C-alpha positions as semicolon CSV with decimal commas, in nm:
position;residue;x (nm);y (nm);z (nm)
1;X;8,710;-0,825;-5,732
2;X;8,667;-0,523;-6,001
3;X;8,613;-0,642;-6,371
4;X;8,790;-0,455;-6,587
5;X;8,629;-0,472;-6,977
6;X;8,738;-0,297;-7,333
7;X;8,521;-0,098;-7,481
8;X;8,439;-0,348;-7,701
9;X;8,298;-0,550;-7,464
10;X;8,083;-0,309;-7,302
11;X;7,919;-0,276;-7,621
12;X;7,880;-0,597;-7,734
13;X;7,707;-0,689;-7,411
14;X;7,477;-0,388;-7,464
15;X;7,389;-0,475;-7,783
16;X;7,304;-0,852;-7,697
17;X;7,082;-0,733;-7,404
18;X;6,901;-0,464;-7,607
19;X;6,828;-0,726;-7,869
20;X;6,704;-0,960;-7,628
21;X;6,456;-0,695;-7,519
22;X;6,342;-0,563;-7,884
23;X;6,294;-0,915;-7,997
24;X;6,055;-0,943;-7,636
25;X;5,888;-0,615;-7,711
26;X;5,744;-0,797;-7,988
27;X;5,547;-1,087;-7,814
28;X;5,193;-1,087;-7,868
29;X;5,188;-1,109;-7,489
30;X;5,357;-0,807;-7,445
31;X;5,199;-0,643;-7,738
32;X;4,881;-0,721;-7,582
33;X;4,947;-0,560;-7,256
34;X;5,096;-0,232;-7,467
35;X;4,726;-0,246;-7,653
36;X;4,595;-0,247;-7,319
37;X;4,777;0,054;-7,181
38;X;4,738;0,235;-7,463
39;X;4,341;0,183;-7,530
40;X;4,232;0,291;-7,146
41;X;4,393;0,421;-6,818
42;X;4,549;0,193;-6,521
43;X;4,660;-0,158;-6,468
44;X;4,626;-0,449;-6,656
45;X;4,480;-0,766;-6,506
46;X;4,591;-1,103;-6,628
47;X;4,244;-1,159;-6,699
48;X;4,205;-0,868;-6,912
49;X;4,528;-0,976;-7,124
50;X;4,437;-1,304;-7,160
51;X;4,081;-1,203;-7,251
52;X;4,291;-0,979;-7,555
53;X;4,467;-1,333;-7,648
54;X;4,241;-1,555;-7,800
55;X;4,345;-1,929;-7,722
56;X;4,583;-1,856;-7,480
57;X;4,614;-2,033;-7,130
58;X;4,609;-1,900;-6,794
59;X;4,940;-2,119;-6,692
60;X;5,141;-2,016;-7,012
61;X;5,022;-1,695;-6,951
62;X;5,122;-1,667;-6,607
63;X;5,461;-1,777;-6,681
64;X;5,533;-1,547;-6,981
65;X;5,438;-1,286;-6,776
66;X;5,678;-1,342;-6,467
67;X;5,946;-1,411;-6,731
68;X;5,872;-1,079;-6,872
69;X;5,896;-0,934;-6,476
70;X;6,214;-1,096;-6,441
71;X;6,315;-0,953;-6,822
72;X;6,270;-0,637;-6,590
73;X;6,012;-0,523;-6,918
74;X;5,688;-0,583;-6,711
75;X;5,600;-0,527;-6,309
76;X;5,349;-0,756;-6,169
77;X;5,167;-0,685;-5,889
78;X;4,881;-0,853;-5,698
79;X;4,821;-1,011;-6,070
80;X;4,827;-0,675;-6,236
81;X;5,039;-0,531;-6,490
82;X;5,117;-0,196;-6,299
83;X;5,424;-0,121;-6,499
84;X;5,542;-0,213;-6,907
85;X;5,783;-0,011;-7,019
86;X;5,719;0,290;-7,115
87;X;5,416;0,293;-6,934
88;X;5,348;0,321;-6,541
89;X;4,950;0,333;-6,385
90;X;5,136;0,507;-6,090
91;X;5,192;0,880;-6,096
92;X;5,556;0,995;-6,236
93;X;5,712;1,250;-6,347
94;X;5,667;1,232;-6,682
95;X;5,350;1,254;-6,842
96;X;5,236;1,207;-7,225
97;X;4,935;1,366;-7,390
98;X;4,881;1,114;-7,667
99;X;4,592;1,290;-7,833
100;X;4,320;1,535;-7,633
101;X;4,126;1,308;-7,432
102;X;4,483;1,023;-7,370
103;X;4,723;1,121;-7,113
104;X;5,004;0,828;-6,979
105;X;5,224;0,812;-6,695
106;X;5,566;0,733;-6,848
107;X;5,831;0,561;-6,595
108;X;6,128;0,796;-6,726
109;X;6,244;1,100;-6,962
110;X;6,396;0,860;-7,209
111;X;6,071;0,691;-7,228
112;X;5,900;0,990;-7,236
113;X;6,121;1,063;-7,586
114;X;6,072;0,761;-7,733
115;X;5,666;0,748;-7,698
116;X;5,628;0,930;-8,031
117;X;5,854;0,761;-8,262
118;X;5,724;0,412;-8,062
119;X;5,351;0,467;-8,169
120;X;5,487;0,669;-8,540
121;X;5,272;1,014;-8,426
122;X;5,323;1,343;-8,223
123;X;5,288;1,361;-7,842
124;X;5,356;1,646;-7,580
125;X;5,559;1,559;-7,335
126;X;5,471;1,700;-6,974
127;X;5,731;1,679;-6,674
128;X;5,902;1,871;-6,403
129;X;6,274;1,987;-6,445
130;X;6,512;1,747;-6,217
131;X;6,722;2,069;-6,124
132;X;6,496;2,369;-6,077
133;X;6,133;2,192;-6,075
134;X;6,070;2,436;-6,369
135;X;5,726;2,313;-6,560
136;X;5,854;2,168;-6,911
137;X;5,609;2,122;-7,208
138;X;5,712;2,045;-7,526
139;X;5,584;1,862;-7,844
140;X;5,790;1,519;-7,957
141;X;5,748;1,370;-8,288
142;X;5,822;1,050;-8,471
143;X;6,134;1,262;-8,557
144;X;6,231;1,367;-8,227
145;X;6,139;1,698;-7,970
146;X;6,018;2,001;-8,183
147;X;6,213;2,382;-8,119
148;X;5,995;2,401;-7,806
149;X;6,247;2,160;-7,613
150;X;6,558;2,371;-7,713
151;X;6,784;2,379;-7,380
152;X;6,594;2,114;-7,222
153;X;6,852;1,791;-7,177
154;X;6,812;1,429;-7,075
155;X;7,015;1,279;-6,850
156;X;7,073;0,882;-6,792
157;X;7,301;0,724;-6,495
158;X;7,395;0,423;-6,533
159;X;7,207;0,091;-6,382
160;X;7,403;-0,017;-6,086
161;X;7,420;-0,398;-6,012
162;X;7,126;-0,514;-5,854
163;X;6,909;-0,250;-5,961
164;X;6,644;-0,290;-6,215
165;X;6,654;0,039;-6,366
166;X;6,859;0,399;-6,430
167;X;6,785;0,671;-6,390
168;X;6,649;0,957;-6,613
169;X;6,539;1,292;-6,552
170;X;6,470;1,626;-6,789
């Protein structure tokens, strides 16, 4: 049967969902895990996070993190954080330089945008165009991508039912 909603309630049940994820964001769990990305390259084992958690045990652990998988903020795999939003270990096509020697895998464009007002400091943002494949490279600050991103666009579909994500591209 289609659901038709007002406006209204599109938006209210956006808002509700993305403050259920800001408020989840700020965990120390999941801060730990964003720590861990951020400090060194590829996956995060749940020994490593719960080695960055003083006090904390394995079972609660274990559970806050396939909560946080089921949140759709976190992907665990074989007991490895391979994916917390922004961040991906796997290859993508978005990449961000966070300083010289720092370079991420990002999981989409709109992630990509929001690295540098997420950490407060500039990044250059690396990917391919979605259209053309055209190389784009371009500078993003806490304030949002410098003149060097002029022309370039985001796009965003929608998230279908029963998928976990949209899909962005540059």
């Amino acid at each position: 049967m289609l659901q038709i909603k007002t406006a209204a309630e599109l938006i209210e049940a956006d808002v509700e969902f993305q403050a259920k994820r800001r408020a989840a964001r700020q965990t120390p769990v999941l801060q730990a895990i964003y720590r861990l990305f951020l400090d060194r390259e590829g996956a995060a084992s749940i020994t490593e996070i719960a080695a960055s958690l003083p006090g904390a045990r394995r079972s609660s652990l274990e559970e806050e993190l396939v909560r946080l998988d089921e949140d759709d903020l976190i992907q665990v795999m074989d007991g490895r954080v391979e994916i917390a939003y922004p961040f991906s270990v796997r290859p993508t096509a978005f990449t961000v330089r966070l300083d010289e020697a720092a370079e991420r895998y990002v999981c989409c464009a709109i992630d990509a945008l929001g690295m540098a007002p997420m950490l407060g400091k500039r990044v250059e943002v690396t990917a391919e165009c979605h259209h053309c494949g055209q190389l784009l490279q371009f500078p993003v600050t806490p304030d949002g991508p410098g003149p060097e991103a002029d022309g370039v666009m985001a796009w965003v579909g929608r998230r279908c039912e029963g998928e976990r994500r949209a899909a962005s591209g540059l």
